[in-house]
Coordinates of C-alpha atoms and ligand atoms in Angstrom, one line a residue:
M4 CA 0.0 0.0 0.0
Q5 CA 1.5 3.4 -1.0
P6 CA -0.5 6.4 0.1
I7 CA 1.5 9.0 -1.9
K8 CA 1.6 8.8 -5.7
W9 CA 3.5 11.2 -8.0
E10 CA 1.9 11.6 -11.4
R11 CA 4.3 14.3 -12.9
E12 CA 1.8 17.2 -12.9
R13 CA 0.1 16.3 -9.7
L14 CA 0.6 14.7 -6.3
V15 CA -2.1 12.2 -5.4
L16 CA -2.7 11.4 -1.8
L17 CA -4.9 8.8 -0.1
D18 CA -7.1 11.1 2.2
Q19 CA -6.4 9.7 5.6
T20 CA -9.1 11.8 7.2
R21 CA -11.7 9.6 5.4
L22 CA -10.3 6.2 6.2
P23 CA -11.4 3.5 7.0
H24 CA -14.9 4.1 5.6
R25 CA -13.8 5.7 2.4
Q26 CA -10.8 5.4 0.2
D27 CA -10.8 8.8 -1.4
W28 CA -7.7 10.1 -3.3
I29 CA -7.1 13.8 -3.5
S30 CA -5.2 15.5 -6.2
C31 CA -2.8 18.4 -5.5
T32 CA -1.7 20.4 -8.5
T33 CA -0.3 23.3 -6.6
Y34 CA 2.1 23.5 -3.6
R35 CA -0.7 25.4 -1.7
E36 CA -2.9 22.4 -1.9
V37 CA -0.1 20.3 -0.5
V38 CA 0.3 22.8 2.4
E39 CA -3.4 22.4 3.1
A40 CA -3.4 18.6 2.9
I41 CA -0.5 18.4 5.5
K42 CA -2.3 20.9 7.8
A43 CA -5.6 19.0 7.6
M44 CA -3.7 15.7 8.1
Q45 CA -5.0 14.2 4.8
V46 CA -1.4 13.1 4.7
R47 CA 0.2 12.5 8.1
G48 CA 3.0 10.5 9.8
A49 CA 6.6 11.9 9.9
P50 CA 8.1 10.4 6.8
A51 CA 4.9 10.8 4.7
I52 CA 4.8 14.5 5.6
G53 CA 8.4 15.0 4.4
I54 CA 7.8 13.2 1.1
A55 CA 4.6 15.1 0.4
A56 CA 6.4 18.4 1.2
A57 CA 9.2 17.5 -1.2
F58 CA 6.7 17.1 -4.0
G59 CA 5.1 20.3 -2.9
V60 CA 8.4 22.0 -3.6
V61 CA 8.4 20.4 -7.1
L62 CA 4.9 21.7 -7.8
G63 CA 5.8 25.2 -6.6
A64 CA 9.0 25.2 -8.6
K65 CA 7.0 24.2 -11.7
E66 CA 4.5 27.0 -11.2
Y67 CA 7.3 29.7 -11.0
A68 CA 9.8 28.2 -13.5
H69 CA 9.0 31.0 -16.0
L70 CA 10.7 33.6 -13.6
P71 CA 14.3 34.8 -14.1
A72 CA 16.8 32.7 -12.1
Q73 CA 17.2 35.0 -9.1
S74 CA 13.4 35.7 -8.6
F75 CA 12.8 31.9 -9.0
Q76 CA 15.2 31.2 -6.1
K77 CA 13.6 33.8 -3.9
R78 CA 10.1 32.4 -4.7
L79 CA 11.4 28.9 -3.9
Q80 CA 12.4 30.1 -0.4
V81 CA 8.9 31.4 0.2
I82 CA 7.4 28.0 -1.0
I83 CA 9.7 26.1 1.3
A84 CA 8.9 28.4 4.3
E85 CA 5.2 27.9 3.7
L86 CA 5.6 24.1 3.6
A87 CA 7.8 24.2 6.7
A88 CA 5.2 26.1 8.6
T89 CA 2.6 23.3 8.3
R90 CA 3.5 21.1 11.3
P91 CA 6.2 21.7 13.8
T92 CA 7.1 18.4 15.5
A93 CA 8.1 15.8 12.9
V94 CA 11.6 16.6 11.8
N95 CA 11.4 14.6 8.6
L96 CA 9.5 17.6 7.1
F97 CA 12.4 19.9 7.7
W98 CA 14.9 17.2 6.7
A99 CA 13.2 16.7 3.3
L100 CA 12.8 20.4 2.7
E101 CA 16.5 20.9 3.4
K102 CA 17.4 18.2 0.9
M103 CA 15.3 20.0 -1.7
E104 CA 16.8 23.4 -0.8
Q105 CA 20.3 21.9 -1.2
V106 CA 19.4 20.6 -4.7
A107 CA 18.1 24.0 -5.8
G108 CA 21.0 25.9 -4.1
K109 CA 23.7 23.9 -6.0
L110 CA 22.1 24.9 -9.3
A111 CA 21.5 28.5 -8.4
G112 CA 21.7 30.8 -11.4
Q113 CA 20.8 28.0 -13.8
D114 CA 17.6 27.8 -15.9
P115 CA 14.7 27.2 -13.5
H116 CA 13.3 24.5 -15.8
L117 CA 16.4 22.5 -15.3
I118 CA 16.2 23.0 -11.5
V119 CA 12.6 21.7 -11.6
I120 CA 13.8 18.4 -13.3
E121 CA 16.5 18.0 -10.6
L122 CA 14.0 18.7 -7.8
E123 CA 11.6 16.1 -9.2
K124 CA 14.4 13.5 -9.3
A125 CA 15.3 14.3 -5.7
A126 CA 11.7 14.0 -4.5
V127 CA 11.2 10.6 -6.3
Q128 CA 14.5 9.4 -4.8
L129 CA 13.3 10.3 -1.3
T130 CA 10.2 8.2 -1.8
V131 CA 12.1 5.2 -3.2
E132 CA 14.7 5.4 -0.3
D133 CA 12.0 5.7 2.3
L134 CA 10.4 2.4 1.1
S135 CA 13.7 0.6 1.2
V136 CA 14.7 2.1 4.6
N137 CA 11.4 0.8 6.1
R138 CA 12.1 -2.7 4.8
Q139 CA 15.5 -2.6 6.5
I140 CA 14.0 -1.4 9.7
G141 CA 11.4 -4.2 9.5
N142 CA 14.1 -6.7 9.0
Y143 CA 16.3 -5.5 11.9
G144 CA 13.2 -5.2 14.2
Q145 CA 11.8 -8.7 13.6
Q146 CA 15.2 -10.1 14.7
L147 CA 14.7 -8.7 18.2
F148 CA 12.4 -11.6 19.1
D149 CA 12.1 -15.3 18.1
F150 CA 8.7 -16.3 19.4
P151 CA 5.1 -15.5 18.3
A152 CA 4.8 -12.2 20.1
R153 CA 1.9 -10.2 21.4
I154 CA 2.7 -6.6 20.3
L155 CA 1.2 -3.4 21.4
T156 CA 1.4 -0.3 19.1
H157 CA 0.2 3.3 19.3
C158 CA -1.0 5.7 16.6
N159 CA -0.1 4.8 13.1
A160 CA 3.5 4.2 12.1
G161 CA 2.5 2.1 9.1
A162 CA 2.4 2.2 5.3
L163 CA 0.1 5.2 5.6
A164 CA 2.6 7.2 7.6
T165 CA 5.5 6.6 5.1
A166 CA 6.1 5.9 1.4
G167 CA 4.9 2.4 2.2
Y168 CA 5.5 -0.6 4.5
G169 CA 5.9 1.5 7.6
T170 CA 8.3 1.7 10.5
A171 CA 6.7 0.2 13.7
L172 CA 4.2 -1.6 11.4
G173 CA 7.1 -2.5 9.1
V174 CA 8.6 -4.4 12.0
I175 CA 5.2 -6.0 12.6
R176 CA 4.8 -6.8 8.9
A177 CA 8.3 -8.4 8.7
A178 CA 7.7 -10.3 12.0
H179 CA 4.3 -11.6 10.7
A180 CA 5.9 -12.8 7.5
A181 CA 8.4 -14.7 9.6
G182 CA 5.5 -16.3 11.7
K183 CA 6.4 -14.3 14.8
V184 CA 3.2 -12.4 15.4
Q185 CA 0.6 -13.9 17.7
Q186 CA -1.4 -10.8 18.2
V187 CA -1.2 -7.0 17.7
Y188 CA -3.0 -4.7 20.1
A189 CA -3.7 -1.3 18.5
D190 CA -4.3 1.7 20.8
E191 CA -7.2 3.7 19.3
T192 CA -5.1 6.9 19.8
R193 CA -7.4 9.8 20.8
P194 CA -8.1 12.4 19.7
L195 CA -7.8 11.7 16.0
L196 CA -8.0 7.9 16.3
Q197 CA -5.1 7.0 14.0
G198 CA -4.9 3.6 15.7
A199 CA -8.6 2.7 15.2
R200 CA -9.0 4.2 11.8
L201 CA -5.6 3.6 10.2
T202 CA -3.5 1.0 12.0
A203 CA -6.5 -1.4 12.5
W204 CA -7.4 -0.9 8.9
E205 CA -3.9 -1.6 7.6
L206 CA -3.6 -4.8 9.7
V207 CA -7.2 -6.1 9.0
T208 CA -6.6 -5.5 5.3
E209 CA -3.5 -7.7 5.4
G210 CA -4.9 -10.4 7.6
I211 CA -2.5 -9.6 10.5
P212 CA -4.4 -10.4 13.8
V213 CA -5.3 -7.2 15.5
T214 CA -7.3 -6.3 18.5
L215 CA -8.4 -2.7 19.0
I216 CA -8.3 -1.2 22.6
T217 CA -8.9 2.3 23.9
D218 CA -5.7 4.1 25.1
S219 CA -6.6 3.8 28.8
M220 CA -6.8 0.0 28.5
A221 CA -3.1 -0.4 27.6
G222 CA -1.9 -0.3 31.3
Y223 CA -4.3 -3.1 32.2
L224 CA -3.0 -5.3 29.3
L225 CA 0.6 -4.7 30.3
Q226 CA -0.2 -5.5 34.0
Q227 CA -2.0 -8.6 33.0
K228 CA 1.0 -9.9 31.0
M229 CA -1.0 -9.8 27.8
V230 CA 1.8 -7.9 25.9
D231 CA 5.3 -9.1 25.2
L232 CA 6.6 -6.0 23.6
V233 CA 5.6 -2.5 22.6
I234 CA 6.7 -0.9 19.2
V235 CA 6.0 2.7 18.2
G236 CA 7.3 5.1 15.6
A237 CA 8.8 8.6 16.2
D238 CA 8.4 12.1 15.0
R239 CA 11.7 13.4 16.2
I240 CA 14.5 11.8 18.2
A241 CA 16.9 14.1 20.1
S242 CA 20.7 13.6 20.3
N243 CA 20.3 11.8 23.7
G244 CA 17.6 9.4 22.5
D245 CA 14.6 11.2 23.9
V246 CA 11.6 10.5 21.5
A247 CA 8.8 12.7 20.4
N248 CA 5.8 10.7 19.2
K249 CA 2.0 10.8 19.3
I250 CA 0.5 11.9 22.6
G251 CA 0.1 8.9 24.9
T252 CA 3.5 7.4 23.9
Y253 CA 5.1 8.5 27.1
S254 CA 2.5 7.0 29.4
L255 CA 2.9 3.7 27.4
A256 CA 6.6 3.7 27.8
V257 CA 6.4 4.3 31.6
L258 CA 3.8 1.5 31.9
A259 CA 5.9 -0.8 29.8
Q260 CA 9.0 -0.3 32.0
T261 CA 7.0 -0.7 35.2
N262 CA 5.8 -4.0 33.9
N263 CA 9.1 -5.2 32.5
V264 CA 8.0 -5.1 28.9
P265 CA 10.5 -4.0 26.3
F266 CA 9.6 -0.7 24.6
Y267 CA 11.0 -0.3 21.1
V268 CA 11.0 2.8 18.8
A269 CA 11.3 2.2 15.1
A270 CA 12.5 5.2 13.1
P271 CA 14.7 6.1 10.1
L272 CA 17.8 8.1 10.5
S273 CA 16.0 11.1 9.0
T274 CA 13.9 11.3 12.3
F275 CA 17.0 12.0 14.4
D276 CA 17.7 15.7 15.1
L277 CA 21.3 16.3 16.1
S278 CA 20.7 20.0 16.5
I279 CA 18.6 19.2 19.5
S280 CA 20.3 17.9 22.7
T281 CA 17.3 16.6 24.6
G282 CA 13.6 16.1 24.1
R283 CA 13.0 19.3 26.1
D284 CA 13.9 21.3 23.0
I285 CA 11.5 19.5 20.6
P286 CA 8.5 21.8 19.7
I287 CA 5.2 20.1 20.5
E288 CA 2.3 20.9 18.1
E289 CA -1.0 22.0 19.7
R290 CA -4.0 21.4 17.6
D291 CA -7.6 22.6 17.3
P292 CA -9.7 22.1 20.5
R293 CA -12.5 20.7 18.4
E294 CA -10.4 17.6 17.9
V295 CA -11.0 16.9 21.6
T296 CA -14.5 18.2 21.9
C297 CA -15.9 16.4 18.9
I298 CA -15.5 12.8 17.5
M299 CA -16.2 12.5 13.8
G300 CA -18.2 15.8 13.9
L301 CA -20.2 14.8 16.9
S302 CA -19.9 17.1 20.0
I303 CA -19.0 15.2 23.2
A304 CA -18.3 18.1 25.6
P305 CA -20.2 21.1 27.0
E306 CA -20.1 24.2 24.8
G307 CA -17.2 26.6 25.7
V308 CA -15.2 24.1 27.9
D309 CA -11.4 24.8 28.0
V310 CA -9.4 22.3 26.1
F311 CA -5.7 21.4 25.9
N312 CA -4.7 19.5 22.8
P313 CA -1.0 18.7 22.5
A314 CA -0.5 16.3 19.6
F315 CA 2.8 14.7 20.8
D316 CA 4.7 14.0 23.9
I317 CA 8.3 13.3 24.8
T318 CA 9.4 9.9 26.1
P319 CA 12.8 10.2 27.9
A320 CA 15.5 7.9 26.6
Q321 CA 15.6 6.0 29.9
Y322 CA 12.3 4.3 29.0
V323 CA 13.4 3.2 25.5
T324 CA 14.8 -0.3 25.4
A325 CA 16.2 0.1 21.8
I326 CA 15.8 2.2 18.7
I327 CA 15.5 0.3 15.5
T328 CA 16.9 2.1 12.4
E329 CA 17.8 1.1 8.9
A330 CA 21.4 1.0 10.0
G331 CA 20.8 -1.4 12.9
V332 CA 19.5 -1.5 16.4
L333 CA 20.7 1.1 19.0
R334 CA 20.8 0.3 22.7
P335 CA 21.3 2.8 25.5
P336 CA 23.3 4.9 26.2
Y337 CA 22.3 6.5 23.0
R338 CA 24.1 9.8 22.5
E339 CA 27.4 8.6 21.1
K340 CA 25.8 5.8 19.0
I341 CA 23.3 8.3 17.5
A342 CA 26.1 10.8 16.7
S343 CA 28.3 8.1 15.0
L344 CA 25.4 6.6 13.0
K345 CA 24.3 10.0 11.7
S346 CA 27.8 11.0 10.7
E347 CA 28.2 7.6 8.8
K348 CA 25.0 8.3 7.0
G349 CA 26.2 11.9 6.2
K350 CA 29.2 10.4 4.4
T351 CA 27.1 8.2 2.2
G352 CA 24.3 10.8 1.6
Ligands
LIG423 O1 -0.2 13.4 14.1 P1 0.3 12.3 13.2 O2 -0.7 11.3 12.8 O3 1.1 12.8 12.0 O4 1.4 11.5 14.1 C1 2.0 10.4 13.7 C2 2.9 9.7 14.7 O5 3.0 10.2 15.8 C3 3.7 8.6 14.2 O6 3.9 7.6 15.2 C4 5.0 9.0 13.7 O7 4.9 10.1 12.8 C5 5.8 8.0 13.1 S1 5.2 7.5 11.5 C6 6.3 6.4 10.8

């Protein structure tokens, strides 16, 4: 399943706000439509946001390719800034935009039409690489256990959140193919229900055994020894291994440690942010209060009630048993290992 399709003149996205009831594809022919799709979470999940934004740059560049070289570069900066302002927490967005900026920067002064061609190649390459990175993560992750496991996951770190296959769900897919999944428990993930609407849908569609629970049930399952391991994705990982992920991840990690259940984070190297020393420096997105007061358009709270709606939380590295990347599995202490992996990756691109 691949939720992002590039069709040269347009970016086609599987509308994730409509799943699981409808499989609607939306077509973006301008970068502004991509900006809106990211804000509205029609495309969501850290790697998927980065890929969509990269194609947003391509669409914007095409629109302004008639400009003289210098004005074109200025316009490109505006486009990139607008795409960067869509969602603040997942670092893959800024990582992908930086890659696109580098491609355009290297060709500064050249014919904009030529730059558009190179930007398009770069965005396609990001997509292809993400898919293969996820498969590598899946392969490393499934080697962490050798029995039919009962796995708890939170939010959606699946094919829908990436170019395809997924990070946390990539591990589950690879483990299932190796006969090592007894049961997946999916947290529903309030307020936007990515677990119920997206993760459960992906797994049901593929015939991977999944049981849906509400977020508040996770502690009980862990205490009752119904879960062998927890695997989640990440939106940003700080230099010390602190992890930003969907709200509720921190509670899950603390409960897992209290109940001696390993807590794994699956993420590509593009999710690590070495400019940030600890999780305290990661910006946490706050979203519309109506996401909390309404479920699927139906009001569940008194009119005018105060709401706090942080979309992510930080899990301190001390709760993370291991981080599964495309370059292997990292164990604590993380700081030096993260730094050396990232610098290795820098050498190879
Ligand atoms: O707000 P969302 O749905 O974009 O949040 C997604 C998550 O928190 C995922 O776990 C994370 O992006 C990893 S996706 C491979």
